[in-house]
């Protein structure tokens, strides 16, 4: 029997492929072949997804699982998260995550909300003063999270262009070769090493400064580990939010829910959770998991050395977990989505992303209640060769 190619085709970047619903209806995991590496099992049901993401029978460390780098199932020639916190298992994962967790606690993140609101206000001031139509991606969606994450890291905002170029390279699925992606990683790591060296001479209170102190005073963090931690924080803390802001606005404008949000901005927190559930952000599902010990999932016996993908968007449309799952309901009350993952590797920056998305939608709804697409929805251009879905441009008027 032929193994189907994954990701499954869809008519639009923000559509969940109908083939995923078929796979979920069949209950059991199915075998798929991605662009690179060996075949993998695809999990689409909500409860099965939570099992794979949280059970210690699965890991993210390919070496621990005995899987060569060129056999890792993925959409990119090299794993963009390789050698970062995202590919570690305990005890190293526990040790490394502790270094950055304090920065992303809900309390610390909430303290960043007023500053994030000021950044959003300044960006919208500049956009409206320049006059419409405007590209919401370039004017608002990209600069808001990059300014926030640069403040957290202690990176000059003037370096935004370099960071976005590096992130684009890391998340490219077909535009760049493996050597080009590795070159971008080396360039980024070299820059981060320079920043760390500066903080040895001139200590700071930002995240890089705190990690440098851990390396010097605690002798528990190597230079490579510092670089890789910052790279993971940058990609997770910037790219996901920068993509979801235009994704969310596009769906709200196309479906008519934006006017409802503008009339009642109090709906923003519920709307953010529902959009997180509804929008298929990652083009290939979750990061690949490796089977460490034999376990049964969905009636299929998975054996050590096999690989598993969790399709988050399919799990978040499971009717057993969500009433009317195919309906975008921005006032949905109960919403236990797993858009940020689940278990040990749940997104470290979930609180930060949630806060930024709330600020972004609130600022737009209050400041620009008449926001609308400046071109027909089917003329909005989308990235087609990236690990993460988002429009290249989002022309808007108000």
PDB file of C-alpha atoms in Angstrom, residues 118-351:
ATOM      1  CA  UNK A 118       2.484  51.250  24.091  1.00  0.00           C
ATOM      2  CA  UNK A 119       4.385  49.543  21.259  1.00  0.00           C
ATOM      3  CA  UNK A 120       1.101  48.594  19.561  1.00  0.00           C
ATOM      4  CA  UNK A 121      -0.156  52.158  19.891  1.00  0.00           C
ATOM      5  CA  UNK A 122       2.993  53.639  18.359  1.00  0.00           C
ATOM      6  CA  UNK A 123       2.870  51.210  15.447  1.00  0.00           C
ATOM      7  CA  UNK A 124      -0.776  52.004  14.713  1.00  0.00           C
ATOM      8  CA  UNK A 125      -0.046  55.728  15.000  1.00  0.00           C
ATOM      9  CA  UNK A 126       2.670  55.379  12.370  1.00  0.00           C
ATOM     10  CA  UNK A 127       0.472  53.238  10.126  1.00  0.00           C
ATOM     11  CA  UNK A 128      -2.530  55.551  10.209  1.00  0.00           C
ATOM     12  CA  UNK A 129      -0.441  58.697   9.830  1.00  0.00           C
ATOM     13  CA  UNK A 130       1.127  57.221   6.678  1.00  0.00           C
ATOM     14  CA  UNK A 131      -2.372  56.637   5.308  1.00  0.00           C
ATOM     15  CA  UNK A 132      -3.984  53.581   3.804  1.00  0.00           C
ATOM     16  CA  UNK A 133      -3.947  51.130   2.339  1.00  0.00           C
ATOM     17  CA  UNK A 134      -1.181  49.530   4.408  1.00  0.00           C
ATOM     18  CA  UNK A 135       0.432  46.135   4.691  1.00  0.00           C
ATOM     19  CA  UNK A 136      -0.574  44.940   8.153  1.00  0.00           C
ATOM     20  CA  UNK A 137       2.211  42.332   8.155  1.00  0.00           C
ATOM     21  CA  UNK A 138       5.002  44.857   7.696  1.00  0.00           C
ATOM     22  CA  UNK A 139       3.419  47.734   9.626  1.00  0.00           C
ATOM     23  CA  UNK A 140       2.113  45.816  12.638  1.00  0.00           C
ATOM     24  CA  UNK A 141       2.255  42.005  12.593  1.00  0.00           C
ATOM     25  CA  UNK A 142       6.047  41.683  12.344  1.00  0.00           C
ATOM     26  CA  UNK A 143       7.310  44.691  14.330  1.00  0.00           C
ATOM     27  CA  UNK A 144       5.087  44.212  17.400  1.00  0.00           C
ATOM     28  CA  UNK A 145       6.427  40.808  18.543  1.00  0.00           C
ATOM     29  CA  UNK A 146       9.983  41.478  17.370  1.00  0.00           C
ATOM     30  CA  UNK A 147      10.153  44.654  19.457  1.00  0.00           C
ATOM     31  CA  UNK A 148       8.820  42.792  22.487  1.00  0.00           C
ATOM     32  CA  UNK A 149      11.221  39.857  22.114  1.00  0.00           C
ATOM     33  CA  UNK A 150      14.178  42.147  21.391  1.00  0.00           C
ATOM     34  CA  UNK A 151      13.416  44.024  24.617  1.00  0.00           C
ATOM     35  CA  UNK A 152      13.304  40.731  26.513  1.00  0.00           C
ATOM     36  CA  UNK A 153      16.568  39.487  25.027  1.00  0.00           C
ATOM     37  CA  UNK A 154      18.311  42.836  25.149  1.00  0.00           C
ATOM     38  CA  UNK A 155      18.799  42.946  21.376  1.00  0.00           C
ATOM     39  CA  UNK A 156      18.734  46.310  19.548  1.00  0.00           C
ATOM     40  CA  UNK A 157      15.488  46.704  17.613  1.00  0.00           C
ATOM     41  CA  UNK A 158      17.640  47.986  14.746  1.00  0.00           C
ATOM     42  CA  UNK A 159      18.646  44.345  14.233  1.00  0.00           C
ATOM     43  CA  UNK A 160      15.036  43.383  13.415  1.00  0.00           C
ATOM     44  CA  UNK A 161      15.773  42.831   9.731  1.00  0.00           C
ATOM     45  CA  UNK A 162      18.594  40.421  10.505  1.00  0.00           C
ATOM     46  CA  UNK A 163      16.501  38.439  12.952  1.00  0.00           C
ATOM     47  CA  UNK A 164      13.546  38.147  10.579  1.00  0.00           C
ATOM     48  CA  UNK A 165      15.890  37.003   7.780  1.00  0.00           C
ATOM     49  CA  UNK A 166      17.439  34.359  10.049  1.00  0.00           C
ATOM     50  CA  UNK A 167      14.026  33.148  11.182  1.00  0.00           C
ATOM     51  CA  UNK A 168      12.765  32.972   7.598  1.00  0.00           C
ATOM     52  CA  UNK A 169      15.783  30.811   6.734  1.00  0.00           C
ATOM     53  CA  UNK A 170      15.190  28.503   9.688  1.00  0.00           C
ATOM     54  CA  UNK A 171      11.554  27.979   8.711  1.00  0.00           C
ATOM     55  CA  UNK A 172      12.014  27.604   4.952  1.00  0.00           C
ATOM     56  CA  UNK A 173      10.825  24.273   3.592  1.00  0.00           C
ATOM     57  CA  UNK A 174      12.002  24.492  -0.018  1.00  0.00           C
ATOM     58  CA  UNK A 175      13.510  27.914  -0.832  1.00  0.00           C
ATOM     59  CA  UNK A 176      16.908  27.190   0.749  1.00  0.00           C
ATOM     60  CA  UNK A 177      19.329  24.285   0.816  1.00  0.00           C
ATOM     61  CA  UNK A 178      20.489  22.607   3.987  1.00  0.00           C
ATOM     62  CA  UNK A 179      23.863  24.374   3.686  1.00  0.00           C
ATOM     63  CA  UNK A 180      22.139  27.765   3.398  1.00  0.00           C
ATOM     64  CA  UNK A 181      20.042  27.051   6.486  1.00  0.00           C
ATOM     65  CA  UNK A 182      23.131  25.951   8.432  1.00  0.00           C
ATOM     66  CA  UNK A 183      24.886  29.149   7.323  1.00  0.00           C
ATOM     67  CA  UNK A 184      22.061  31.231   8.771  1.00  0.00           C
ATOM     68  CA  UNK A 185      22.239  29.298  12.049  1.00  0.00           C
ATOM     69  CA  UNK A 186      26.009  29.840  12.219  1.00  0.00           C
ATOM     70  CA  UNK A 187      25.591  33.551  11.506  1.00  0.00           C
ATOM     71  CA  UNK A 188      22.919  33.897  14.185  1.00  0.00           C
ATOM     72  CA  UNK A 189      24.996  31.965  16.721  1.00  0.00           C
ATOM     73  CA  UNK A 190      28.015  34.160  15.976  1.00  0.00           C
ATOM     74  CA  UNK A 191      25.987  37.295  16.623  1.00  0.00           C
ATOM     75  CA  UNK A 192      24.533  35.884  19.853  1.00  0.00           C
ATOM     76  CA  UNK A 193      28.032  34.949  21.024  1.00  0.00           C
ATOM     77  CA  UNK A 194      29.084  38.578  20.482  1.00  0.00           C
ATOM     78  CA  UNK A 195      26.147  39.798  22.574  1.00  0.00           C
ATOM     79  CA  UNK A 196      27.035  37.336  25.347  1.00  0.00           C
ATOM     80  CA  UNK A 197      30.669  38.474  25.326  1.00  0.00           C
ATOM     81  CA  UNK A 198      29.544  42.098  25.683  1.00  0.00           C
ATOM     82  CA  UNK A 199      27.527  41.164  28.770  1.00  0.00           C
ATOM     83  CA  UNK A 200      30.575  39.651  30.426  1.00  0.00           C
ATOM     84  CA  UNK A 201      32.136  43.126  30.373  1.00  0.00           C
ATOM     85  CA  UNK A 202      28.883  45.034  30.872  1.00  0.00           C
ATOM     86  CA  UNK A 203      26.243  42.955  32.760  1.00  0.00           C
ATOM     87  CA  UNK A 204      22.571  43.568  31.945  1.00  0.00           C
ATOM     88  CA  UNK A 205      19.214  42.508  33.367  1.00  0.00           C
ATOM     89  CA  UNK A 206      17.817  41.150  30.086  1.00  0.00           C
ATOM     90  CA  UNK A 207      17.477  37.444  29.279  1.00  0.00           C
ATOM     91  CA  UNK A 208      20.888  37.129  27.607  1.00  0.00           C
ATOM     92  CA  UNK A 209      22.468  38.914  30.573  1.00  0.00           C
ATOM     93  CA  UNK A 210      20.756  36.529  32.989  1.00  0.00           C
ATOM     94  CA  UNK A 211      21.924  33.484  31.018  1.00  0.00           C
ATOM     95  CA  UNK A 212      25.485  34.837  30.947  1.00  0.00           C
ATOM     96  CA  UNK A 213      25.411  35.155  34.737  1.00  0.00           C
ATOM     97  CA  UNK A 214      24.228  31.544  34.985  1.00  0.00           C
ATOM     98  CA  UNK A 215      27.146  30.470  32.784  1.00  0.00           C
ATOM     99  CA  UNK A 216      29.732  32.418  34.765  1.00  0.00           C
ATOM    100  CA  UNK A 217      28.469  32.134  38.329  1.00  0.00           C
ATOM    101  CA  UNK A 218      26.712  28.802  38.222  1.00  0.00           C
ATOM    102  CA  UNK A 219      28.999  27.107  35.684  1.00  0.00           C
ATOM    103  CA  UNK A 220      25.971  25.163  34.472  1.00  0.00           C
ATOM    104  CA  UNK A 221      25.411  26.585  31.002  1.00  0.00           C
ATOM    105  CA  UNK A 222      27.848  26.281  28.102  1.00  0.00           C
ATOM    106  CA  UNK A 223      28.286  28.905  25.400  1.00  0.00           C
ATOM    107  CA  UNK A 224      26.605  26.661  22.827  1.00  0.00           C
ATOM    108  CA  UNK A 225      23.700  26.005  25.186  1.00  0.00           C
ATOM    109  CA  UNK A 226      23.250  29.742  25.703  1.00  0.00           C
ATOM    110  CA  UNK A 227      23.163  30.385  21.951  1.00  0.00           C
ATOM    111  CA  UNK A 228      20.741  27.549  21.345  1.00  0.00           C
ATOM    112  CA  UNK A 229      18.431  28.644  24.157  1.00  0.00           C
ATOM    113  CA  UNK A 230      18.257  32.176  22.780  1.00  0.00           C
ATOM    114  CA  UNK A 231      17.691  30.847  19.258  1.00  0.00           C
ATOM    115  CA  UNK A 232      14.765  28.745  20.489  1.00  0.00           C
ATOM    116  CA  UNK A 233      13.296  31.686  22.416  1.00  0.00           C
ATOM    117  CA  UNK A 234      13.647  33.965  19.393  1.00  0.00           C
ATOM    118  CA  UNK A 235      11.968  31.570  16.972  1.00  0.00           C
ATOM    119  CA  UNK A 236       9.200  30.584  19.401  1.00  0.00           C
ATOM    120  CA  UNK A 237       8.653  34.039  20.863  1.00  0.00           C
ATOM    121  CA  UNK A 238       8.664  35.956  17.610  1.00  0.00           C
ATOM    122  CA  UNK A 239       7.652  33.915  14.598  1.00  0.00           C
ATOM    123  CA  UNK A 240       4.487  32.284  15.940  1.00  0.00           C
ATOM    124  CA  UNK A 241       2.975  35.583  17.097  1.00  0.00           C
ATOM    125  CA  UNK A 242       4.147  37.467  14.007  1.00  0.00           C
ATOM    126  CA  UNK A 243       2.333  34.883  11.884  1.00  0.00           C
ATOM    127  CA  UNK A 244      -0.823  34.596  13.956  1.00  0.00           C
ATOM    128  CA  UNK A 245      -1.569  38.336  14.065  1.00  0.00           C
ATOM    129  CA  UNK A 246      -2.189  38.585  10.288  1.00  0.00           C
ATOM    130  CA  UNK A 247      -3.716  35.095  10.199  1.00  0.00           C
ATOM    131  CA  UNK A 248      -6.250  36.060  12.871  1.00  0.00           C
ATOM    132  CA  UNK A 249      -7.075  39.418  11.298  1.00  0.00           C
ATOM    133  CA  UNK A 250      -7.519  37.850   7.863  1.00  0.00           C
ATOM    134  CA  UNK A 251     -10.043  35.310   9.154  1.00  0.00           C
ATOM    135  CA  UNK A 252     -11.884  37.891  11.247  1.00  0.00           C
ATOM    136  CA  UNK A 253     -12.197  40.272   8.293  1.00  0.00           C
ATOM    137  CA  UNK A 254     -13.071  37.598   5.764  1.00  0.00           C
ATOM    138  CA  UNK A 255     -15.760  36.032   7.936  1.00  0.00           C
ATOM    139  CA  UNK A 256     -17.283  39.214   9.344  1.00  0.00           C
ATOM    140  CA  UNK A 257     -16.324  38.587  12.978  1.00  0.00           C
ATOM    141  CA  UNK A 258     -14.065  41.652  13.112  1.00  0.00           C
ATOM    142  CA  UNK A 259     -17.072  43.993  13.281  1.00  0.00           C
ATOM    143  CA  UNK A 260     -18.426  41.973  16.215  1.00  0.00           C
ATOM    144  CA  UNK A 261     -15.082  42.238  17.980  1.00  0.00           C
ATOM    145  CA  UNK A 262     -14.873  45.987  17.338  1.00  0.00           C
ATOM    146  CA  UNK A 263     -18.369  46.412  18.799  1.00  0.00           C
ATOM    147  CA  UNK A 264     -17.447  44.375  21.891  1.00  0.00           C
ATOM    148  CA  UNK A 265     -13.663  44.358  22.579  1.00  0.00           C
ATOM    149  CA  UNK A 266     -14.376  42.422  25.763  1.00  0.00           C
ATOM    150  CA  UNK A 267     -14.608  39.360  23.518  1.00  0.00           C
ATOM    151  CA  UNK A 268     -10.896  39.566  22.674  1.00  0.00           C
ATOM    152  CA  UNK A 269      -9.604  36.972  25.213  1.00  0.00           C
ATOM    153  CA  UNK A 270     -12.172  34.361  24.109  1.00  0.00           C
ATOM    154  CA  UNK A 271     -11.572  35.260  20.446  1.00  0.00           C
ATOM    155  CA  UNK A 272      -7.820  34.710  20.834  1.00  0.00           C
ATOM    156  CA  UNK A 273      -8.352  31.255  22.337  1.00  0.00           C
ATOM    157  CA  UNK A 274     -10.823  30.300  19.602  1.00  0.00           C
ATOM    158  CA  UNK A 275      -8.536  31.536  16.841  1.00  0.00           C
ATOM    159  CA  UNK A 276      -5.633  29.621  18.378  1.00  0.00           C
ATOM    160  CA  UNK A 277      -7.807  26.504  18.207  1.00  0.00           C
ATOM    161  CA  UNK A 278      -9.106  27.174  14.715  1.00  0.00           C
ATOM    162  CA  UNK A 279      -6.076  28.438  12.784  1.00  0.00           C
ATOM    163  CA  UNK A 280      -3.645  25.806  11.416  1.00  0.00           C
ATOM    164  CA  UNK A 281      -0.387  27.639  12.140  1.00  0.00           C
ATOM    165  CA  UNK A 282       2.193  24.916  11.536  1.00  0.00           C
ATOM    166  CA  UNK A 283       2.157  23.337   8.110  1.00  0.00           C
ATOM    167  CA  UNK A 284       3.256  19.860   9.249  1.00  0.00           C
ATOM    168  CA  UNK A 285       1.653  19.417  12.655  1.00  0.00           C
ATOM    169  CA  UNK A 286       3.773  19.306  15.794  1.00  0.00           C
ATOM    170  CA  UNK A 287       7.485  18.596  15.962  1.00  0.00           C
ATOM    171  CA  UNK A 288       8.373  14.945  15.376  1.00  0.00           C
ATOM    172  CA  UNK A 289       8.223  12.625  18.382  1.00  0.00           C
ATOM    173  CA  UNK A 290      10.286   9.455  18.631  1.00  0.00           C
ATOM    174  CA  UNK A 291       8.965   6.259  20.194  1.00  0.00           C
ATOM    175  CA  UNK A 292      11.204   5.230  23.094  1.00  0.00           C
ATOM    176  CA  UNK A 293       9.204   2.360  24.552  1.00  0.00           C
ATOM    177  CA  UNK A 294       6.436   0.228  23.074  1.00  0.00           C
ATOM    178  CA  UNK A 295       2.997   1.818  23.474  1.00  0.00           C
ATOM    179  CA  UNK A 296      -0.457   1.482  21.926  1.00  0.00           C
ATOM    180  CA  UNK A 297      -2.115   4.617  20.541  1.00  0.00           C
ATOM    181  CA  UNK A 298      -5.485   4.561  18.812  1.00  0.00           C
ATOM    182  CA  UNK A 299      -5.359   0.774  18.514  1.00  0.00           C
ATOM    183  CA  UNK A 300      -1.929   0.783  16.820  1.00  0.00           C
ATOM    184  CA  UNK A 301       1.119  -0.682  18.537  1.00  0.00           C
ATOM    185  CA  UNK A 302       4.000   1.782  18.166  1.00  0.00           C
ATOM    186  CA  UNK A 303       7.513   0.387  18.555  1.00  0.00           C
ATOM    187  CA  UNK A 304      10.816   1.969  19.622  1.00  0.00           C
ATOM    188  CA  UNK A 305      12.565   3.792  16.792  1.00  0.00           C
ATOM    189  CA  UNK A 306       9.340   4.754  15.013  1.00  0.00           C
ATOM    190  CA  UNK A 307       8.344   8.397  14.564  1.00  0.00           C
ATOM    191  CA  UNK A 308       5.066  10.177  15.268  1.00  0.00           C
ATOM    192  CA  UNK A 309       3.577  13.497  14.167  1.00  0.00           C
ATOM    193  CA  UNK A 310       0.696  15.093  16.028  1.00  0.00           C
ATOM    194  CA  UNK A 311      -1.540  17.145  13.736  1.00  0.00           C
ATOM    195  CA  UNK A 312      -2.539  19.895  16.160  1.00  0.00           C
ATOM    196  CA  UNK A 313      -5.063  21.501  13.825  1.00  0.00           C
ATOM    197  CA  UNK A 314      -6.852  18.185  13.290  1.00  0.00           C
ATOM    198  CA  UNK A 315      -6.899  17.443  17.021  1.00  0.00           C
ATOM    199  CA  UNK A 316      -8.291  20.916  17.675  1.00  0.00           C
ATOM    200  CA  UNK A 317     -11.183  20.135  15.296  1.00  0.00           C
ATOM    201  CA  UNK A 318     -12.100  16.860  17.030  1.00  0.00           C
ATOM    202  CA  UNK A 319     -15.836  16.771  17.693  1.00  0.00           C
ATOM    203  CA  UNK A 320     -15.285  14.564  20.749  1.00  0.00           C
ATOM    204  CA  UNK A 321     -13.494  17.494  22.422  1.00  0.00           C
ATOM    205  CA  UNK A 322     -15.175  20.552  20.874  1.00  0.00           C
ATOM    206  CA  UNK A 323     -18.887  21.070  20.065  1.00  0.00           C
ATOM    207  CA  UNK A 324     -19.351  22.235  16.447  1.00  0.00           C
ATOM    208  CA  UNK A 325     -15.592  22.073  15.865  1.00  0.00           C
ATOM    209  CA  UNK A 326     -15.721  23.419  12.295  1.00  0.00           C
ATOM    210  CA  UNK A 327     -17.414  26.652  13.442  1.00  0.00           C
ATOM    211  CA  UNK A 328     -15.296  29.666  14.370  1.00  0.00           C
ATOM    212  CA  UNK A 329     -17.074  30.904  17.489  1.00  0.00           C
ATOM    213  CA  UNK A 330     -15.206  33.874  18.984  1.00  0.00           C
ATOM    214  CA  UNK A 331     -17.384  33.679  22.112  1.00  0.00           C
ATOM    215  CA  UNK A 332     -16.735  29.945  22.717  1.00  0.00           C
ATOM    216  CA  UNK A 333     -16.737  29.287  26.469  1.00  0.00           C
ATOM    217  CA  UNK A 334     -14.907  26.003  27.028  1.00  0.00           C
ATOM    218  CA  UNK A 335     -11.775  25.801  24.903  1.00  0.00           C
ATOM    219  CA  UNK A 336      -9.144  23.261  26.029  1.00  0.00           C
ATOM    220  CA  UNK A 337      -7.208  23.547  22.737  1.00  0.00           C
ATOM    221  CA  UNK A 338      -3.656  22.282  22.339  1.00  0.00           C
ATOM    222  CA  UNK A 339      -2.436  24.968  19.935  1.00  0.00           C
ATOM    223  CA  UNK A 340       0.605  25.479  22.204  1.00  0.00           C
ATOM    224  CA  UNK A 341       1.165  21.759  22.526  1.00  0.00           C
ATOM    225  CA  UNK A 342       0.788  19.766  25.711  1.00  0.00           C
ATOM    226  CA  UNK A 343       2.967  18.160  28.328  1.00  0.00           C
ATOM    227  CA  UNK A 344       6.717  18.523  28.750  1.00  0.00           C
ATOM    228  CA  UNK A 345       7.331  20.448  25.529  1.00  0.00           C
ATOM    229  CA  UNK A 346       4.323  22.749  25.740  1.00  0.00           C
ATOM    230  CA  UNK A 347       5.370  26.085  24.235  1.00  0.00           C
ATOM    231  CA  UNK A 348       7.486  27.977  26.753  1.00  0.00           C
ATOM    232  CA  UNK A 349       6.289  31.294  25.329  1.00  0.00           C
ATOM    233  CA  UNK A 350       2.556  30.488  25.453  1.00  0.00           C
ATOM    234  CA  UNK A 351       1.821  33.192  28.033  1.00  0.00           C
TER     235      UNK A 351
END
